[in-house]
Amino acid sequence: MEEGTADLRQRKKQNCSEADKMSSKERKKENPNLGRTPKYVLFQRFAKLFFGCLAAVTSGMMYAVYLSTYHERKFWFSSRQELEREITFQGDSAIYYSFYKDLLKAPSFERGVYDLTHNNKTVSLKTINAVQQMTLYPELIASVLYQASGSEEVIEPVYFYIGIVFGLQGIYVTALFITSWVMSGTWLAGMLTVAWFIINRTDTTRIDYSIPSRENWALPYFACQVAALTGYLKNNINSSAESFCYLLVSAATYTFMMMWEYSHYLLFVQAVCLFLLDSLTLVQTEKVHEVYKIYLFSLFLGYLLQFENPALLVSPLLSLVAALMLSKCLEMNMKKGTFISRLLKIMHFYLVFTVTVTLNFLLKMFVPHKENEHLLKFLEVKFGLNTTKNFTMNWLLCQESLQAPSQDFFLRLTQSSVLPFYILVLIICLFSVTQVIFKRISGEPLRETVTLEDGKIGERPEIVYHIIHTLLLGSLAMILEGMKYLWTPYVCMLAAFGVCSPELWMTLFKWLRVKAVHPILLALILSMAVPTIIGFSLWKEFFPRIMTELSELQEFYDPDTVELMMWIKRQAPVAAVFAGSPQLMGMIKLCTGWMVTSLPLYNDDDLLKRNENIYQIYSKRSAEDIYKILTSYKASYLIIEDSICNEVGPVRGCRIKDLLDIANGHMVCDENESYTYSKYGRFCHEIKMNHSPYVNYFTRVYWNRSYFVYRINTVISFQS
């Protein structure tokens, strides 16, 4: 009996060894890399990583050089005088750069920072903390780098400043490249992302119109954060790479929050994506909660270093993260696959929503703040919940960036082929994610690794995150055209990832049940062939256009503005205070350093009210009313712009003078017809006539084709 048992065990061992040999042979056939030496595999991975990183860095550097070359061709920057260069900074850009100049002129960095935080030389009758109110941390960093690096003798301040911004745009492109590469597994996707980004530059960035704008400083850091978060959310990532991604997410999140006053709103959208990802059990919960801790740390540190900025305390991001952390502390058993757990999941959504709204409401009650009250009023009017005659609200509604996107926007994206491929990729991923969600609801556990043969791209958490993220950003972009600068770069990235990903093609073939050709082989071929064909077609159609842009010498010259600035520098007293449109006042502050009555900034209620009052110079009000308004701000000179006074806008009712007439009750609109009435003529027209009573209050001291400058009389002479 014992001998028979021993023979049976021996035969079982032989059968097991033979089965192991057969299975190992089959695995080698399925995956040829298993039979290769570890040195060969390591070298292959290193070569792929090296050339991919080289391509990413090269793409970013070439894009930065391209921006610099295009800027030089557009403005002839190197052949201009300093004043002519500064005039190219329009609107709020002029204000940001003017403070950068002030920092460099200060006797020390500490003194420069103090002057900015206690600034009473920019806006009349107003002391402001410019660093907090205008988020001048980019200018602080740029000035420190310029002085610490000893660049004073090497490069002019303006070139150093715009060079940093262009360099950040290169980092932006590199981060998008890496994100697409991490998602697809091939750096060919990164190359296609960069190509689509540059071709659609009109809709992916505002760098052409406003170099110093806050989003041009901030969005590159957000792109780095998204790239690191993409790697961090992956299931099959090793511990060292996970730690590196975590540190990069932390650093990029905090830096992004310091660079842009609206950054916490974008991070709120990202937090909503992660909340949905976690609620659907599509990602490791521990990773999501680690990101929540990063948000809390960044908000706390940002609050302290931004002079106890109350906007961060009342931000929806803080309320949401606090509610999510509270829900975790309650330890609600929602992931056991039972009916009760599904019911609790619905209650979990309700709980998080209720706690978030309640907490945000309580914070706004107890924390004194003036955070974007005009923004809430704007949204009420935008969505038809309220009507108003308020000048500021109607002016905001007329801004192109705050209107729904035009058909030209979608036409441009379609012509570059990015929109059709984006929609295709989005549909495939959405169907796959929907399948995975139903499996999660039915109780199927989450798999740690997803192979190419599985054809289930919706099980990868980083892919699901990007799908939710692009849907939320796309929804905002469909309401406000200005949001397209946040959405379109990720459209390029997601479309490039999709066409270059074998997993996406494999997912499609699984649904279609392709059997004529081996689906894995076909997926690998298409993931290389399709992007190659797209790349060649883009090269043939758009590369000549880009080269033409760089070869054409454009001309930007405004002699009237140059003459005005020269007159102010030579003739105006040092203590003079100028009044006019906010855009012109920003330019005067930059080019001359003289004090002004208003600034082109729209995040402060007092400045918004000032802008509306100063704009009354283009309304139908009496000379005495205008005189009282101007003297209340201690203005000594008034500048009338002919382009505003005689504006012929494409949309009637959106001109400055129309908005003022509506706000003042001087215009009535009835069935597409508008009627104006007032016992006074339009001030900007009447003052040019040089008749009483206008000459009693104002004396013309300078004029050219575009500007009329009047001294505001301190002693009124009533002459007939």
XYZ file of C-alpha atoms in Angstrom:
720
model
C 0.000 0.000 0.000
C 2.845 2.411 0.889
C 4.690 1.570 -2.344
C 1.562 2.352 -4.401
C 1.137 5.656 -2.627
C 4.783 6.555 -3.302
C 4.409 5.716 -7.010
C 1.290 7.871 -7.210
C 3.079 10.847 -5.631
C 6.038 10.424 -7.995
C 3.763 10.380 -11.046
C 2.011 13.531 -9.779
C 5.352 15.311 -9.397
C 6.352 14.308 -12.936
C 3.021 15.489 -14.318
C 3.347 18.797 -12.431
C 6.883 19.345 -13.694
C 5.807 18.611 -17.268
C 2.854 20.991 -16.914
C 5.157 23.699 -15.537
C 7.503 23.237 -18.499
C 4.614 23.446 -20.950
C 3.196 26.562 -19.258
C 6.609 28.231 -19.243
C 6.979 27.516 -22.965
C 3.548 28.984 -23.634
C 4.395 32.101 -21.594
C 7.592 32.541 -23.559
C 5.681 32.316 -26.806
C 3.101 34.858 -25.597
C 5.719 37.222 -24.176
C 9.119 36.944 -25.881
C 10.715 39.298 -23.312
C 10.523 36.539 -20.682
C 13.154 34.554 -22.501
C 15.558 37.430 -22.779
C 18.304 38.218 -20.318
C 17.616 40.822 -17.626
C 20.447 42.999 -19.000
C 18.794 43.171 -22.411
C 15.404 44.084 -20.927
C 17.010 46.713 -18.696
C 18.882 48.227 -21.641
C 15.694 48.268 -23.727
C 13.787 50.093 -20.985
C 16.616 52.561 -20.440
C 16.863 53.344 -24.158
C 13.106 53.880 -24.389
C 13.139 56.150 -21.348
C 16.193 58.091 -22.529
C 14.932 58.800 -26.039
C 11.437 59.574 -24.749
C 12.751 62.113 -22.235
C 15.028 63.574 -24.897
C 12.055 63.992 -27.249
C 9.955 65.584 -24.481
C 12.634 68.093 -23.478
C 13.454 68.874 -27.103
C 9.782 69.524 -27.876
C 9.514 71.946 -24.968
C 12.704 73.803 -25.917
C 11.674 74.085 -29.567
C 8.266 75.445 -28.570
C 9.888 78.067 -26.331
C 12.221 79.093 -29.184
C 9.247 79.202 -31.546
C 7.355 81.561 -29.198
C 10.382 83.801 -28.809
C 10.932 83.981 -32.573
C 7.261 84.663 -33.274
C 7.182 87.404 -30.631
C 10.241 89.061 -32.164
C 8.746 88.932 -35.659
C 5.421 90.300 -34.438
C 6.709 93.258 -32.406
C 10.245 93.844 -33.777
C 11.255 93.778 -30.143
C 15.019 93.975 -30.569
C 14.840 97.110 -32.723
C 12.458 99.034 -30.424
C 13.191 101.564 -27.734
C 12.231 100.707 -24.162
C 9.056 102.806 -24.269
C 7.895 101.174 -27.505
C 8.509 97.723 -26.028
C 6.497 98.525 -22.916
C 3.523 99.667 -24.992
C 3.177 96.082 -26.268
C 2.035 95.097 -22.754
C -1.696 95.740 -22.892
C -4.321 95.867 -20.123
C -3.517 93.973 -16.937
C -0.212 92.802 -18.437
C 1.097 96.360 -18.131
C 0.336 96.414 -14.405
C 2.135 93.131 -13.706
C 5.237 94.158 -15.614
C 5.271 97.634 -14.005
C 5.597 96.066 -10.553
C 8.435 93.877 -11.833
C 10.191 97.098 -12.889
C 9.535 98.658 -9.489
C 11.156 95.680 -7.750
C 14.290 96.001 -9.873
C 14.506 99.758 -9.183
C 14.183 99.319 -5.413
C 17.409 99.765 -3.375
C 16.954 96.265 -1.962
C 14.616 93.333 -2.455
C 13.208 93.715 1.059
C 12.446 97.373 0.442
C 10.831 96.535 -2.882
C 8.549 93.937 -1.276
C 7.603 96.374 1.496
C 6.699 99.066 -1.043
C 4.476 96.604 -2.902
C 2.707 95.397 0.220
C 2.097 99.010 1.332
C 1.622 100.550 -2.098
C 0.138 104.069 -2.128
C 1.799 105.349 -5.294
C -0.272 103.519 -7.889
C -3.958 104.266 -7.267
C -4.953 107.645 -5.871
C -6.432 107.752 -2.361
C -5.856 104.004 -1.957
C -3.191 101.930 -0.223
C -3.101 98.363 -1.494
C -1.192 95.171 -0.805
C -0.305 94.608 -4.446
C 1.406 91.270 -3.770
C -1.771 89.771 -2.299
C -4.366 91.546 -4.425
C -2.638 91.023 -7.781
C -0.791 87.756 -7.002
C 2.654 89.171 -7.755
C 4.623 86.102 -6.667
C 5.807 85.478 -10.257
C 7.275 88.992 -10.339
C 8.955 88.448 -6.962
C 10.564 85.244 -8.209
C 11.595 86.796 -11.543
C 13.220 89.803 -9.862
C 15.121 87.581 -7.398
C 16.381 85.354 -10.215
C 17.392 88.352 -12.324
C 19.436 89.945 -9.554
C 20.803 86.769 -7.986
C 21.975 85.328 -11.307
C 23.934 88.468 -12.174
C 21.969 88.962 -15.381
C 22.015 92.774 -15.202
C 25.105 92.950 -17.419
C 24.046 90.132 -19.735
C 20.386 90.623 -20.616
C 17.813 93.395 -20.356
C 15.053 92.987 -17.737
C 12.240 92.713 -20.290
C 13.983 89.900 -22.178
C 14.657 88.050 -18.932
C 11.012 88.399 -17.901
C 9.434 87.211 -21.134
C 12.137 84.556 -21.447
C 10.981 82.982 -18.170
C 7.375 82.963 -19.392
C 8.344 81.373 -22.701
C 10.447 78.812 -20.814
C 7.435 77.942 -18.663
C 5.402 77.411 -21.812
C 8.061 74.957 -22.914
C 7.628 73.127 -19.596
C 3.865 73.195 -20.212
C 4.291 71.394 -23.534
C 6.788 68.938 -22.029
C 4.327 68.062 -19.248
C 1.552 67.407 -21.779
C 4.007 65.263 -23.763
C 4.840 63.178 -20.678
C 1.185 62.808 -19.661
C 0.238 61.413 -23.058
C 3.334 59.196 -23.036
C 2.530 57.759 -19.578
C -1.058 57.024 -20.599
C -0.315 55.421 -23.962
C 3.077 53.832 -23.302
C 4.661 55.402 -26.389
C 6.284 58.806 -26.787
C 4.807 58.970 -30.278
C 1.645 60.154 -28.510
C 3.652 62.945 -26.921
C 4.903 64.128 -30.301
C 1.364 64.174 -31.674
C 0.153 66.082 -28.574
C 2.756 68.783 -29.114
C 1.912 69.041 -32.821
C -1.802 69.516 -32.145
C -1.064 71.962 -29.306
C 1.053 74.217 -31.529
C -1.294 74.032 -34.515
C -4.237 75.023 -32.297
C -2.217 77.664 -30.432
C -5.017 80.206 -30.856
C -7.253 78.024 -28.674
C -4.712 76.400 -26.350
C -2.953 79.444 -24.885
C -3.258 83.217 -24.458
C 0.484 83.753 -24.703
C 0.061 85.715 -27.952
C -2.139 88.363 -26.356
C -1.023 88.628 -22.727
C 2.426 87.358 -21.816
C 2.458 88.280 -18.086
C -1.096 87.027 -17.383
C -1.367 84.832 -14.299
C -2.507 81.712 -16.151
C 0.614 81.791 -18.338
C 2.669 81.551 -15.158
C 0.403 79.040 -13.404
C -0.859 76.520 -15.973
C 2.591 74.986 -16.654
C 2.731 73.972 -12.982
C -0.776 72.557 -13.189
C 0.244 70.533 -16.255
C 3.209 69.156 -14.269
C 0.842 68.303 -11.418
C -1.510 66.468 -13.790
C 1.408 64.556 -15.325
C 2.629 63.477 -11.875
C -0.914 62.635 -10.762
C -1.361 60.469 -13.859
C 1.653 58.394 -12.893
C 0.651 58.336 -9.227
C -2.799 56.889 -9.973
C -1.422 53.981 -12.017
C -1.915 50.556 -10.429
C 1.300 48.887 -11.570
C 3.726 51.594 -10.435
C 6.711 50.734 -8.232
C 7.224 52.331 -4.824
C 10.102 54.643 -5.796
C 8.255 56.021 -8.830
C 5.117 56.430 -6.706
C 7.036 58.427 -4.094
C 8.573 60.635 -6.781
C 5.155 61.313 -8.330
C 3.712 62.092 -4.892
C 6.425 64.659 -4.157
C 5.999 66.227 -7.587
C 2.226 66.457 -7.111
C 2.776 68.161 -3.756
C 5.286 70.714 -5.045
C 3.351 71.485 -8.234
C 0.019 71.860 -6.400
C 1.394 74.383 -3.924
C 3.274 76.351 -6.600
C 0.196 76.443 -8.815
C -1.875 77.790 -5.920
C 0.636 80.589 -5.305
C 0.772 81.672 -8.941
C -2.918 82.272 -9.719
C -5.723 83.644 -7.579
C -8.255 81.357 -9.298
C -6.179 78.181 -8.956
C -8.290 76.756 -6.126
C -11.328 76.658 -8.434
C -9.466 74.488 -10.940
C -8.202 72.276 -8.123
C -11.801 72.003 -6.927
C -12.751 70.546 -10.324
C -9.870 68.099 -9.994
C -10.980 67.136 -6.479
C -14.471 66.403 -7.809
C -12.904 64.075 -10.403
C -10.994 62.201 -7.717
C -14.098 62.004 -5.523
C -16.098 60.417 -8.348
C -13.207 58.080 -9.125
C -13.050 56.926 -5.515
C -16.815 56.670 -5.073
C -17.036 54.337 -8.058
C -14.232 52.202 -6.532
C -12.078 52.623 -9.629
C -8.930 53.652 -7.779
C -7.093 52.841 -4.576
C -8.771 54.892 -1.872
C -5.511 55.494 -0.004
C -4.002 57.301 -2.981
C -6.968 59.617 -3.358
C -6.920 60.566 0.308
C -3.206 61.289 0.092
C -4.001 63.805 -2.650
C -6.683 65.324 -0.396
C -3.993 65.848 2.249
C -1.883 67.640 -0.356
C -4.803 69.990 -1.026
C -5.196 70.733 2.688
C -1.480 71.346 3.158
C -1.316 73.635 0.110
C -4.357 75.608 1.260
C -2.929 76.016 4.759
C 0.527 77.049 3.572
C -0.950 79.293 0.885
C -3.195 80.978 3.451
C -0.192 81.820 5.632
C 2.132 82.994 2.855
C -0.575 84.966 1.025
C -1.058 87.304 3.991
C -3.864 85.200 5.485
C -5.854 85.293 2.280
C -9.525 84.717 3.247
C -10.358 83.580 -0.292
C -8.639 80.260 0.420
C -10.677 79.709 3.589
C -14.006 80.206 1.823
C -12.948 78.313 -1.299
C -15.146 75.358 -2.355
C -11.992 73.217 -2.469
C -11.486 73.441 1.294
C -15.155 72.686 1.997
C -15.177 69.661 -0.325
C -11.938 68.163 0.998
C -13.073 68.678 4.600
C -16.356 66.906 3.823
C -14.522 64.025 2.145
C -12.116 63.617 5.042
C -15.069 63.657 7.441
C -16.823 60.933 5.457
C -13.688 58.811 5.717
C -13.569 59.284 9.491
C -17.133 58.037 9.767
C -15.943 54.758 8.167
C -19.134 54.006 6.327
C -19.025 50.443 4.991
C -19.817 51.060 1.377
C -17.645 48.546 -0.459
C -18.937 45.121 0.551
C -21.168 44.546 -2.452
C -24.382 44.285 -0.436
C -27.657 46.095 -0.936
C -27.014 48.158 2.175
C -23.633 49.263 0.818
C -25.267 50.455 -2.416
C -27.813 52.394 -0.401
C -25.060 53.891 1.716
C -23.200 54.868 -1.451
C -26.132 57.048 -2.503
C -26.241 58.484 1.011
C -22.489 59.055 0.774
C -22.975 61.325 -2.246
C -25.744 63.156 -0.417
C -23.665 63.452 2.746
C -20.613 64.861 0.967
C -22.717 67.321 -1.030
C -24.653 68.504 2.036
C -21.597 68.882 4.260
C -19.681 70.712 1.508
C -22.448 73.265 0.921
C -23.136 73.716 4.636
C -19.479 74.128 5.550
C -18.892 76.609 2.745
C -21.942 78.606 3.831
C -20.760 78.699 7.457
C -17.255 79.736 6.491
C -18.588 82.605 4.408
C -20.730 83.702 7.354
C -17.907 83.791 9.904
C -14.865 84.614 7.739
C -14.852 88.246 6.567
C -14.208 88.245 2.839
C -15.042 89.957 -0.423
C -14.202 87.010 -2.598
C -15.666 87.476 -6.050
C -19.120 88.659 -5.044
C -19.408 90.166 -8.506
C -18.659 86.697 -9.923
C -21.748 85.226 -8.262
C -23.880 88.103 -9.521
C -22.455 87.588 -12.997
C -23.386 83.890 -12.948
C -26.938 84.757 -11.901
C -27.331 87.085 -14.885
C -25.458 84.700 -17.206
C -27.878 81.833 -16.552
C -30.968 84.042 -16.694
C -31.697 83.922 -12.970
C -31.625 87.694 -12.722
C -31.571 90.820 -14.892
C -29.579 93.959 -14.292
C -28.718 97.356 -15.719
C -25.447 97.435 -13.819
C -22.602 98.636 -16.016
C -19.991 96.180 -14.690
C -22.233 93.125 -15.023
C -23.299 93.996 -18.558
C -19.720 94.807 -19.518
C -18.619 91.372 -18.312
C -21.445 89.718 -20.232
C -20.227 91.426 -23.392
C -16.677 90.091 -23.056
C -15.925 87.469 -25.680
C -14.163 85.186 -23.188
C -17.299 85.048 -21.005
C -19.679 84.139 -23.820
C -20.422 80.731 -25.314
C -17.783 79.530 -27.797
C -18.339 80.426 -31.427
C -18.663 78.009 -34.323
C -15.231 79.113 -35.533
C -13.683 77.507 -32.457
C -15.098 74.071 -33.288
C -14.307 74.565 -36.971
C -10.631 75.223 -36.194
C -10.389 72.114 -34.028
C -12.084 70.049 -36.737
C -9.790 71.343 -39.485
C -6.758 70.279 -37.475
C -8.419 66.819 -37.031
C -8.036 66.897 -33.229
C -11.756 67.217 -32.439
C -12.964 64.164 -34.471
C -10.295 61.920 -32.941
C -11.007 63.320 -29.474
C -14.707 62.473 -29.808
C -13.847 58.960 -31.036
C -11.457 58.331 -28.155
C -13.904 59.807 -25.647
C -16.775 57.578 -26.821
C -14.684 54.382 -26.634
C -13.341 55.233 -23.192
C -16.783 56.220 -21.892
C -18.330 52.919 -22.981
C -15.457 50.995 -21.433
C -15.697 52.961 -18.173
C -19.460 52.375 -18.081
C -18.904 48.634 -18.380
C -16.395 48.719 -15.546
C -18.748 50.739 -13.327
C -21.526 48.184 -13.770
C -19.086 45.420 -12.863
C -18.042 47.325 -9.735
C -21.696 47.738 -8.741
C -22.260 44.009 -9.186
C -19.432 43.349 -6.743
C -16.545 42.383 -9.049
C -13.219 43.382 -7.414
C -10.788 45.841 -8.962
C -7.895 44.189 -10.771
C -4.424 45.544 -10.030
C -3.070 44.985 -13.542
C -4.767 45.209 -16.912
C -3.036 43.502 -19.833
C -3.276 44.325 -23.505
C -5.158 41.099 -24.192
C -7.934 42.095 -21.779
C -9.062 45.032 -23.937
C -10.485 46.906 -20.945
C -9.006 50.366 -21.002
C -11.741 51.623 -18.673
C -10.188 49.700 -15.757
C -7.109 51.938 -15.669
C -7.734 54.614 -12.988
C -5.536 57.263 -14.627
C -7.560 56.956 -17.844
C -10.864 57.253 -15.986
C -9.560 60.331 -14.171
C -8.707 62.065 -17.441
C -12.081 61.161 -18.947
C -13.947 62.733 -16.029
C -11.582 65.705 -15.977
C -11.978 66.486 -19.661
C -15.774 66.141 -19.437
C -15.973 68.659 -16.583
C -13.603 71.117 -18.251
C -15.424 70.656 -21.552
C -18.757 71.440 -19.893
C -17.305 74.700 -18.571
C -15.800 75.506 -21.984
C -19.220 75.108 -23.597
C -20.509 77.881 -21.314
C -17.540 80.262 -21.214
C -15.188 80.543 -24.175
C -12.332 81.631 -21.910
C -12.346 78.158 -20.367
C -11.201 76.708 -23.685
C -7.611 77.540 -22.697
C -7.958 74.967 -19.914
C -9.836 72.359 -21.957
C -8.238 72.388 -25.426
C -4.710 71.332 -24.305
C -6.209 68.221 -22.724
C -8.269 67.605 -25.842
C -4.990 67.440 -27.763
C -3.430 65.189 -25.134
C -6.380 62.779 -24.865
C -6.830 62.495 -28.626
C -3.115 61.769 -29.117
C -3.139 59.181 -26.337
C -6.141 57.399 -27.854
C -4.881 56.977 -31.393
C -1.457 55.846 -30.132
C -2.709 53.421 -27.464
C -2.840 49.729 -28.424
C -5.149 49.131 -25.458
C -7.773 51.479 -26.853
C -7.683 49.773 -30.256
C -7.808 46.401 -28.495
C -10.861 47.516 -26.517
C -12.583 48.469 -29.759
C -11.684 45.163 -31.426
C -13.022 43.205 -28.451
C -16.398 44.837 -28.948
C -16.303 44.302 -32.731
C -15.074 40.704 -32.222
C -12.420 40.961 -34.903
C -11.201 37.462 -35.887
C -9.898 37.818 -39.449
C -6.622 39.247 -38.161
C -5.090 38.676 -34.747
C -6.515 41.607 -32.707
C -3.301 42.237 -30.739
C -1.221 42.446 -33.904
C -3.784 44.698 -35.557
C -3.923 46.970 -32.476
C -0.136 47.328 -32.450
C -0.061 48.124 -36.167
C -2.838 50.732 -35.976
C -1.342 52.389 -32.893
C 1.730 53.108 -35.012
C 0.192 53.627 -38.446
C -2.681 55.985 -37.549
C -0.569 58.580 -35.662
C 2.090 58.383 -38.388
C -0.496 59.170 -41.069
C -1.941 61.973 -38.939
C 1.540 63.379 -38.342
C 2.412 63.440 -42.046
C -0.892 65.090 -42.963
C -0.412 67.759 -40.269
C 3.149 68.328 -41.438
C 2.051 68.762 -45.037
C -0.825 71.138 -44.282
C 0.284 73.198 -41.279
C 4.087 73.244 -41.265
C 4.262 75.711 -44.214
C 1.820 77.996 -42.366
C 3.958 77.957 -39.229
C 7.093 78.739 -41.205
C 5.277 81.575 -42.958
C 4.327 83.014 -39.550
C 7.948 82.987 -38.493
C 9.235 84.466 -41.747
C 6.715 87.317 -42.024
C 7.721 90.613 -40.473
C 4.608 92.018 -38.827
C 4.410 95.607 -37.647
C 3.042 96.758 -34.325
C 3.525 100.488 -33.937
C 1.336 102.993 -32.135
C 2.847 106.468 -32.613
C -0.057 108.268 -30.924
C 0.397 106.320 -27.700
C 4.169 106.835 -27.833
C 3.680 110.603 -28.246
C 1.214 110.668 -25.328
C 3.625 108.878 -23.007
C 6.476 111.155 -24.041
C 4.342 114.246 -23.328
C 3.410 112.958 -19.875
C 7.049 112.308 -19.018
C 8.159 115.764 -20.177
C 5.252 118.034 -19.300
C 3.144 116.552 -16.499
C 4.016 117.376 -12.866
C 5.396 114.531 -10.781
C 2.410 114.712 -8.422
C -0.127 114.542 -11.262
C -2.945 111.977 -11.151
C -4.404 110.776 -14.453
C -7.951 109.600 -15.136
C -9.156 107.623 -18.151
C -10.028 104.118 -19.261
C -8.499 101.380 -17.049
C -6.560 99.875 -19.970
C -4.875 103.205 -20.715
C -4.206 103.809 -17.015
C -2.334 100.518 -16.791
C -0.121 101.585 -19.682
C 0.510 104.997 -18.125
C 1.532 103.363 -14.842
C 4.019 101.142 -16.682
C 5.482 103.657 -19.127
C 5.620 106.763 -16.929
C 5.178 105.680 -13.307
C 2.568 108.409 -12.680
C -0.335 107.808 -10.318
C -3.718 106.872 -11.811
C -7.320 106.689 -10.622
C -8.122 103.134 -11.766
C -6.549 99.889 -12.949
C -7.624 97.137 -15.385
C -8.225 94.632 -12.569
C -11.579 92.961 -11.995
C -11.169 91.054 -8.719
C -11.721 94.025 -6.412
C -15.116 95.646 -5.844
C -13.660 99.073 -5.111
C -11.626 99.100 -8.326
C -14.676 97.929 -10.283
C -16.692 100.820 -8.865
C -13.884 103.244 -9.701
C -13.760 101.964 -13.269
C -17.506 102.493 -13.676
C -17.314 106.027 -12.277
C -14.346 107.042 -14.439
C -16.025 105.594 -17.530
C -18.759 108.233 -17.038
C -16.604 110.547 -19.168
C -18.151 108.695 -22.131
C -21.738 109.026 -20.880
C -24.417 111.695 -21.337
C -23.891 113.566 -18.103
C -23.214 117.188 -17.259
C -19.779 118.748 -16.976
C -20.406 119.409 -13.297
C -21.186 115.744 -12.572
C -18.021 114.567 -14.309
C -15.975 117.231 -12.538
C -17.255 116.089 -9.130
C -16.469 112.444 -9.919
C -12.926 113.192 -11.055
C -12.064 115.531 -8.188
C -13.381 112.982 -5.679
C -10.457 110.783 -6.773
C -8.008 113.734 -6.737
C -7.509 113.501 -10.506
C -5.568 116.350 -12.073
C -5.632 115.269 -15.756
C -8.311 113.640 -17.894
C -7.584 111.643 -21.059
C -10.332 111.102 -23.655
C -9.777 108.240 -26.109
C -11.286 108.837 -29.520
C -11.547 105.074 -30.154
C -14.004 104.718 -27.243
C -15.872 107.974 -27.786
C -16.519 107.193 -31.468
C -16.648 103.408 -31.072
C -18.577 101.524 -33.721
C -18.805 98.056 -32.218
C -19.978 94.942 -34.054
C -22.628 94.319 -31.379
C -24.843 97.278 -30.590
C -25.478 97.466 -26.877
C -21.986 96.240 -25.958
C -20.160 99.476 -26.640
C -18.947 101.326 -23.558
C -21.195 104.304 -24.253
C -24.234 102.032 -24.772
C -23.629 100.222 -21.484
C -23.311 103.557 -19.694
C -26.541 104.836 -21.247
C -28.365 101.695 -20.103
C -26.951 101.937 -16.567
C -27.803 105.653 -16.329
C -31.309 105.177 -17.706
C -30.538 107.107 -20.881
C -31.327 104.209 -23.247
C -34.459 102.142 -23.626
C -34.496 98.979 -25.760
C -37.785 97.899 -27.321
C -38.143 95.114 -29.918
C -34.607 95.326 -31.284
C -34.838 99.126 -31.353
C -33.011 101.377 -28.915
C -33.947 104.933 -27.998
C -31.646 107.338 -26.174
C -32.644 110.497 -24.373
C -30.825 112.954 -22.111
C -30.792 116.725 -21.694
C -26.989 116.601 -21.894
C -24.879 115.645 -24.864
C -22.233 112.968 -24.645
C -19.467 114.376 -22.493
C -16.546 113.156 -24.614
C -18.059 114.939 -27.648
C -19.130 118.112 -25.902
C -15.814 118.744 -24.188
C -14.067 118.900 -27.575
C -16.277 121.862 -28.593
C -14.516 124.145 -26.105
C -17.653 125.953 -24.992
C -19.118 126.778 -21.619
C -19.562 125.199 -19.122
C -16.958 122.612 -20.183
C -14.128 125.149 -20.539
C -14.890 126.308 -17.006
C -13.963 122.941 -15.540
C -11.419 121.575 -18.041
C -8.578 123.023 -20.095
C -7.162 121.159 -23.072
C -3.379 120.881 -22.840
C -2.513 118.212 -25.417
C -4.091 116.260 -28.244
C -3.280 114.048 -31.220
C -5.325 111.827 -33.517
C -6.217 109.361 -30.752
C -6.026 111.164 -27.420
C -7.247 114.447 -25.917
C -5.698 115.477 -22.589
C -7.447 118.015 -20.327
C -6.210 119.585 -17.127
C -8.854 119.576 -14.420
C -9.120 123.126 -13.149
C -8.683 123.597 -9.421
C -10.136 127.102 -9.631
C -13.329 127.178 -11.672
C -13.733 130.167 -13.939
C -17.321 130.707 -15.076
C -16.969 132.392 -18.411
C -19.667 132.734 -20.990
